[in-house]
Tab-separated table of C-alpha atoms and ligand atoms in Angstrom:
chain	number	residue	atom	x	y	z
R	1	MET	CA	0.147	0.128	-0.168
R	2	THR	CA	1.266	3.665	-1.357
R	3	SER	CA	0.757	6.395	1.383
R	4	ALA	CA	-0.145	9.901	0.154
R	5	ALA	CA	2.443	12.313	-0.108
R	6	PRO	CA	2.824	14.861	2.499
R	7	PRO	CA	1.255	18.213	1.993
R	8	THR	CA	2.774	21.119	0.736
R	9	GLU	CA	3.931	23.926	2.968
R	10	GLU	CA	1.145	25.587	1.195
R	11	GLU	CA	-1.858	22.885	1.815
R	12	ALA	CA	-0.413	22.520	5.041
R	13	ALA	CA	-0.698	26.523	6.050
R	14	LEU	CA	-4.080	26.308	4.116
R	15	ALA	CA	-5.328	23.602	6.079
R	16	LEU	CA	-4.599	25.481	9.276
R	17	LEU	CA	-5.638	28.677	8.257
R	18	ARG	CA	-9.315	26.341	7.386
R	19	TRP	CA	-8.838	24.481	10.950
R	20	TYR	CA	-8.794	28.206	12.609
R	21	ALA	CA	-11.524	29.779	10.622
R	22	ASP	CA	-13.819	26.699	11.526
R	23	MET	CA	-12.920	27.207	15.665
R	24	GLY	CA	-14.109	30.680	15.126
R	25	VAL	CA	-10.897	32.621	14.762
R	26	ASP	CA	-11.333	34.953	11.822
R	27	GLU	CA	-8.724	37.715	12.659
R	28	ALA	CA	-5.349	38.096	12.970
R	29	THR	CA	-4.137	39.399	16.290
R	30	ALA	CA	-1.026	39.167	18.321
R	31	PRO	CA	-1.582	36.918	21.713
R	32	ALA	CA	-0.344	39.962	23.465
R	33	SER	CA	-1.435	43.466	23.727
R	34	SER	CA	1.628	45.811	22.584
R	35	ASP	CA	2.529	49.164	23.800
R	36	PHE	CA	3.756	50.579	20.330
R	37	TYR	CA	4.425	53.897	22.771
R	38	ALA	CA	7.037	51.352	23.955
R	39	PHE	CA	8.627	51.831	20.659
R	40	LYS	CA	9.822	55.208	21.038
R	41	LYS	CA	11.068	54.265	24.483
R	42	THR	CA	13.116	51.140	24.004
R	43	ALA	CA	16.861	51.608	23.103
R	44	PRO	CA	17.469	50.398	19.238
R	45	PRO	CA	19.088	46.758	19.146
R	46	ALA	CA	22.399	46.509	18.836
R	47	PRO	CA	23.768	46.297	15.050
R	48	VAL	CA	23.976	42.869	13.909
R	49	PRO	CA	27.487	41.651	12.693
R	50	GLY	CA	27.469	40.816	9.070
R	51	PRO	CA	25.866	41.573	5.707
R	52	PRO	CA	23.694	44.656	5.416
R	53	ARG	CA	20.370	44.170	7.049
R	54	ALA	CA	16.811	45.022	5.103
R	55	ALA	CA	15.348	48.838	5.822
R	56	ALA	CA	13.104	49.089	8.060
R	57	THR	CA	9.415	48.539	6.750
R	58	PRO	CA	7.464	51.773	6.353
R	59	ALA	CA	5.259	50.373	9.186
R	60	PHE	CA	7.816	49.641	11.616
R	61	ALA	CA	9.429	53.243	10.937
R	62	ALA	CA	6.190	54.953	11.584
R	63	GLU	CA	5.855	52.920	14.905
R	64	GLN	CA	9.474	54.439	15.936
R	65	ASP	CA	8.290	57.964	14.911
R	66	ARG	CA	4.730	57.948	17.195
R	67	PRO	CA	5.055	59.965	20.004
R	68	SER	CA	5.046	59.079	23.538
R	69	THR	CA	1.451	58.350	25.407
R	70	ASP	CA	2.557	61.402	27.314
R	71	GLU	CA	3.564	62.840	24.046
R	72	ALA	CA	0.207	61.741	22.404
R	73	ALA	CA	-1.503	62.827	25.082
R	74	ALA	CA	-0.916	66.338	25.753
R	75	GLU	CA	-1.743	66.680	21.752
R	76	ALA	CA	-4.788	65.475	22.662
R	77	GLY	CA	-5.222	67.571	25.491
R	78	ARG	CA	-4.554	70.703	23.104
R	79	ILE	CA	-6.416	69.662	20.301
R	80	ALA	CA	-9.693	69.080	22.582
R	81	ALA	CA	-9.385	72.320	24.624
R	82	GLY	CA	-9.490	74.015	20.928
R	83	CYS	CA	-12.704	72.280	19.815
R	84	ALA	CA	-15.977	74.710	21.263
R	85	THR	CA	-18.941	72.578	19.699
R	86	PHE	CA	-19.370	68.760	19.296
R	87	GLU	CA	-19.157	68.752	15.365
R	88	ASP	CA	-15.431	70.387	16.173
R	89	LEU	CA	-14.847	67.818	18.745
R	90	GLU	CA	-16.041	65.254	15.880
R	91	ALA	CA	-13.936	66.105	13.179
R	92	ALA	CA	-10.798	66.441	16.154
R	93	VAL	CA	-11.198	63.241	17.138
R	94	ALA	CA	-11.863	62.056	13.438
R	95	ALA	CA	-8.237	63.434	12.286
R	96	PHE	CA	-5.853	62.734	15.862
R	97	GLU	CA	-3.469	60.180	14.421
R	98	GLY	CA	-1.912	60.119	18.250
R	99	CYS	CA	-3.444	56.494	19.105
R	100	PRO	CA	-2.253	53.483	17.081
R	101	LEU	CA	-5.448	51.382	17.374
R	102	LYS	CA	-6.609	53.643	14.669
R	103	THR	CA	-3.890	52.215	11.929
R	104	GLY	CA	-6.029	48.451	12.621
R	105	ALA	CA	-9.762	50.145	12.790
R	106	LYS	CA	-12.023	50.455	9.411
R	107	ASN	CA	-13.894	53.679	10.850
R	108	THR	CA	-13.169	56.047	13.543
R	109	VAL	CA	-16.189	55.837	16.318
R	110	PHE	CA	-17.023	59.007	18.215
R	111	ALA	CA	-20.975	59.222	19.562
R	112	ASP	CA	-24.018	58.683	18.614
R	113	GLY	CA	-27.411	60.390	19.370
R	114	VAL	CA	-28.046	63.798	20.862
R	115	PRO	CA	-25.657	66.422	21.226
R	116	GLY	CA	-26.104	68.210	24.340
R	117	ALA	CA	-28.342	66.053	25.864
R	118	ASP	CA	-28.988	65.698	29.488
R	119	LEU	CA	-27.880	61.701	29.950
R	120	LEU	CA	-24.168	60.836	28.033
R	121	VAL	CA	-23.312	57.085	28.180
R	122	ILE	CA	-19.754	56.285	28.362
R	123	GLY	CA	-19.067	52.529	27.313
R	124	GLU	CA	-15.638	50.970	26.715
R	125	ALA	CA	-14.626	50.959	22.901
R	126	PRO	CA	-15.933	50.135	19.290
R	127	GLY	CA	-16.370	46.269	18.523
R	128	ARG	CA	-16.849	44.843	14.977
R	129	ASP	CA	-20.285	46.179	14.398
R	130	GLU	CA	-19.581	49.648	15.566
R	131	ASP	CA	-15.942	48.999	13.330
R	132	ARG	CA	-17.684	48.380	10.725
R	133	ILE	CA	-20.715	51.345	10.878
R	134	GLY	CA	-18.998	53.778	12.243
R	135	LYS	CA	-21.284	54.344	15.033
R	136	PRO	CA	-20.968	53.026	19.109
R	137	PHE	CA	-23.421	50.311	20.281
R	138	VAL	CA	-24.490	49.380	17.267
R	139	GLY	CA	-24.350	45.269	17.993
R	140	ARG	CA	-26.476	42.763	19.733
R	141	ALA	CA	-24.827	44.796	23.719
R	142	GLY	CA	-26.192	47.730	21.733
R	143	GLN	CA	-29.512	46.672	20.981
R	144	LEU	CA	-29.670	45.511	24.567
R	145	LEU	CA	-28.394	49.131	25.747
R	146	ASP	CA	-31.354	50.441	23.376
R	147	ARG	CA	-33.612	48.822	25.224
R	148	MET	CA	-31.941	49.672	28.867
R	149	LEU	CA	-32.824	53.245	27.768
R	150	ALA	CA	-36.206	52.838	26.426
R	151	ALA	CA	-37.552	51.242	29.957
R	152	ILE	CA	-36.774	54.743	31.140
R	153	GLY	CA	-37.606	57.160	28.409
R	154	ARG	CA	-34.322	57.203	26.755
R	155	SER	CA	-33.279	56.941	23.344
R	156	ARG	CA	-30.562	57.590	21.500
R	157	THR	CA	-32.507	59.924	18.641
R	158	GLU	CA	-34.781	61.391	21.589
R	159	ASN	CA	-32.371	62.794	24.784
R	160	THR	CA	-29.196	60.742	24.890
R	161	LEU	CA	-25.904	60.724	23.796
R	162	ILE	CA	-23.708	57.507	23.347
R	163	SER	CA	-19.978	57.648	23.477
R	164	ASN	CA	-17.085	55.452	24.254
R	165	VAL	CA	-13.463	55.958	26.613
R	166	ILE	CA	-11.507	54.190	23.341
R	167	TYR	CA	-13.046	56.235	19.452
R	168	TRP	CA	-11.374	52.834	17.303
R	169	ARG	CA	-11.339	48.787	17.788
R	170	PRO	CA	-9.146	47.188	19.696
R	171	PRO	CA	-7.583	44.300	17.544
R	172	GLY	CA	-9.430	40.926	18.590
R	173	ASN	CA	-12.130	43.570	20.746
R	174	ARG	CA	-9.834	43.092	23.726
R	175	THR	CA	-9.553	45.537	26.359
R	176	PRO	CA	-7.887	48.788	26.098
R	177	THR	CA	-4.370	49.417	27.387
R	178	GLN	CA	-4.040	52.627	29.810
R	179	ALA	CA	-1.900	53.637	27.313
R	180	GLU	CA	-4.879	54.260	24.611
R	181	THR	CA	-7.137	55.325	27.312
R	182	ALA	CA	-5.219	57.963	28.827
R	183	VAL	CA	-4.347	59.144	25.147
R	184	CYS	CA	-8.286	59.655	24.113
R	185	ARG	CA	-8.923	60.663	27.633
R	186	PRO	CA	-9.137	64.493	27.130
R	187	PHE	CA	-11.190	64.211	24.180
R	188	VAL	CA	-13.728	62.138	26.620
R	189	ASP	CA	-13.662	64.937	28.971
R	190	ARG	CA	-13.809	67.940	26.591
R	191	LEU	CA	-17.182	65.708	25.218
R	192	ILE	CA	-18.517	65.414	28.795
R	193	GLU	CA	-17.763	69.665	29.391
R	194	LEU	CA	-19.282	70.416	25.736
R	195	THR	CA	-22.239	67.777	26.801
R	196	ALA	CA	-22.827	69.262	30.240
R	197	PRO	CA	-25.203	66.292	31.175
R	198	LYS	CA	-27.427	65.916	34.214
R	199	ALA	CA	-25.647	62.833	34.633
R	200	VAL	CA	-23.174	60.275	32.766
R	201	MET	CA	-23.785	56.531	32.612
R	202	ILE	CA	-20.699	54.513	33.088
R	203	ALA	CA	-21.422	51.191	30.910
R	204	GLY	CA	-18.918	48.208	32.584
R	205	GLY	CA	-15.796	47.878	34.314
R	206	ALA	CA	-13.417	49.592	31.626
R	207	PRO	CA	-15.058	53.080	31.258
R	208	LEU	CA	-15.308	52.629	35.600
R	209	GLN	CA	-11.230	52.116	35.483
R	210	ALA	CA	-10.824	54.949	32.842
R	211	LEU	CA	-13.018	57.940	33.823
R	212	LEU	CA	-12.530	56.976	37.851
R	213	GLY	CA	-9.514	54.792	38.082
R	214	VAL	CA	-11.828	52.640	40.362
R	215	THR	CA	-11.394	48.767	39.833
R	216	GLY	CA	-14.544	46.201	40.054
R	217	ILE	CA	-17.869	46.806	38.354
R	218	MET	CA	-19.288	44.919	40.825
R	219	ARG	CA	-18.954	46.364	43.703
R	220	ALA	CA	-18.725	50.180	42.181
R	221	ARG	CA	-22.046	49.863	40.234
R	222	GLY	CA	-25.384	51.626	41.392
R	223	VAL	CA	-22.915	53.740	43.831
R	224	TRP	CA	-23.532	57.769	42.418
R	225	ARG	CA	-19.696	59.175	42.368
R	226	GLU	CA	-18.525	62.163	40.176
R	227	ILE	CA	-15.931	62.408	36.982
R	228	GLU	CA	-14.054	65.676	37.345
R	229	THR	CA	-12.761	66.397	33.795
R	230	ALA	CA	-9.626	68.212	32.622
R	231	GLY	CA	-11.209	71.540	32.070
R	232	GLY	CA	-12.794	71.414	36.038
R	233	ALA	CA	-16.305	70.341	35.159
R	234	ARG	CA	-17.818	67.923	37.331
R	235	VAL	CA	-20.639	65.990	36.679
R	236	PRO	CA	-22.690	63.033	38.670
R	237	ALA	CA	-21.480	59.255	37.320
R	238	LEU	CA	-23.479	56.330	37.648
R	239	PRO	CA	-21.312	53.385	36.802
R	240	ILE	CA	-24.043	50.365	35.535
R	241	PHE	CA	-23.291	46.837	34.143
R	242	HIS	CA	-22.181	46.672	30.466
R	243	PRO	CA	-24.647	45.423	28.470
R	244	ALA	CA	-22.504	42.768	27.019
R	245	PHE	CA	-21.687	41.236	30.530
R	246	LEU	CA	-25.922	41.103	30.855
R	247	LEU	CA	-26.273	39.014	27.725
R	248	ARG	CA	-23.598	36.575	29.030
R	249	GLN	CA	-25.619	37.244	32.712
R	250	PRO	CA	-29.203	37.767	32.362
R	251	ALA	CA	-29.645	36.972	36.101
R	252	ASN	CA	-27.886	40.756	36.593
R	253	LYS	CA	-30.711	42.121	34.606
R	254	ARG	CA	-32.421	42.657	38.122
R	255	LEU	CA	-29.338	44.769	39.904
R	256	ALA	CA	-29.135	46.867	36.382
R	257	TRP	CA	-32.730	47.716	36.146
R	258	ALA	CA	-32.497	49.099	39.783
R	259	ASP	CA	-29.239	51.093	38.592
R	260	LEU	CA	-31.328	52.089	36.004
R	261	GLN	CA	-33.907	53.743	38.131
R	262	ALA	CA	-31.407	55.117	40.240
R	263	LEU	CA	-30.733	57.015	37.173
R	264	GLN	CA	-34.444	57.785	36.234
R	265	GLY	CA	-34.976	59.491	39.706
R	266	ARG	CA	-31.538	61.521	38.936
R	267	LEU	CA	-32.221	62.838	35.328
R	268	ASP	CA	-35.997	63.808	36.716
R	269	GLN	CA	-34.908	65.780	39.940
R	270	ASP	CA	-35.790	69.761	38.897
I	301	URA	N1	-19.193	47.295	23.561
I	301	URA	C1	-18.943	49.501	23.930
I	301	URA	O1	-18.895	49.409	25.407
I	301	URA	N2	-18.732	49.856	22.924
I	301	URA	C2	-19.619	49.830	22.173
I	301	URA	O2	-19.850	50.722	20.956
I	301	URA	C3	-19.833	48.915	21.558
I	301	URA	C4	-20.087	47.653	22.063
């Protein structure tokens, strides 16, 4: 009996890719998140003796040219401070090149809803659907968010503005790094200042950490806090479970409902 010829390298690679796709792995991401800002801080590698090496690819050269997190955040702060309207800020975020996540994203996802609304919802970061469409909270979690808001008489078409602490989709929907949230934060602060809402609803643990430096949504949810912006505005903020978490753990909707009612009570005051 003759045994089949071993697959060529190409066939083996294709078979592996097909297997990944069957397993639901349909995107290429690094196993660990990279701090692209660190390229600037790292000393260049010592020259390797031997034949001359190829020049850096344009992509790597661009990474080396990137500003540090502090520099990018400072630039974001200068730009955000110069924005006098929601439209200015939206255009400024779309033009900003200081966040490396932008490189891998299809769209900038800034905000959706009513500028100047008295309720501002701030979530984590765009996912696949949001990246494709260019609006926050449009996937399954977004649909649940819309239903949660509707339960307290709120909607993005009438009286609510929805945004995130990050404006570009992190690869593979990983949690944004502290460096990424630090760079976007001046824009988030300016959005809060320009909106001047009666209350901010903080949707989930990542924005809780980014906006207030607090970890642990399980304990923090339902407890009113205050966000202080770079420009000195102080706005009441209520952390609440992220709708994606509620999709996975629907038993917690009971607690989310209590939080939504507390939010409505605050919004209905005077
Ligand atoms: N989850 C978020 O936190 N934000 C979105 O825009 C979508 C999903």
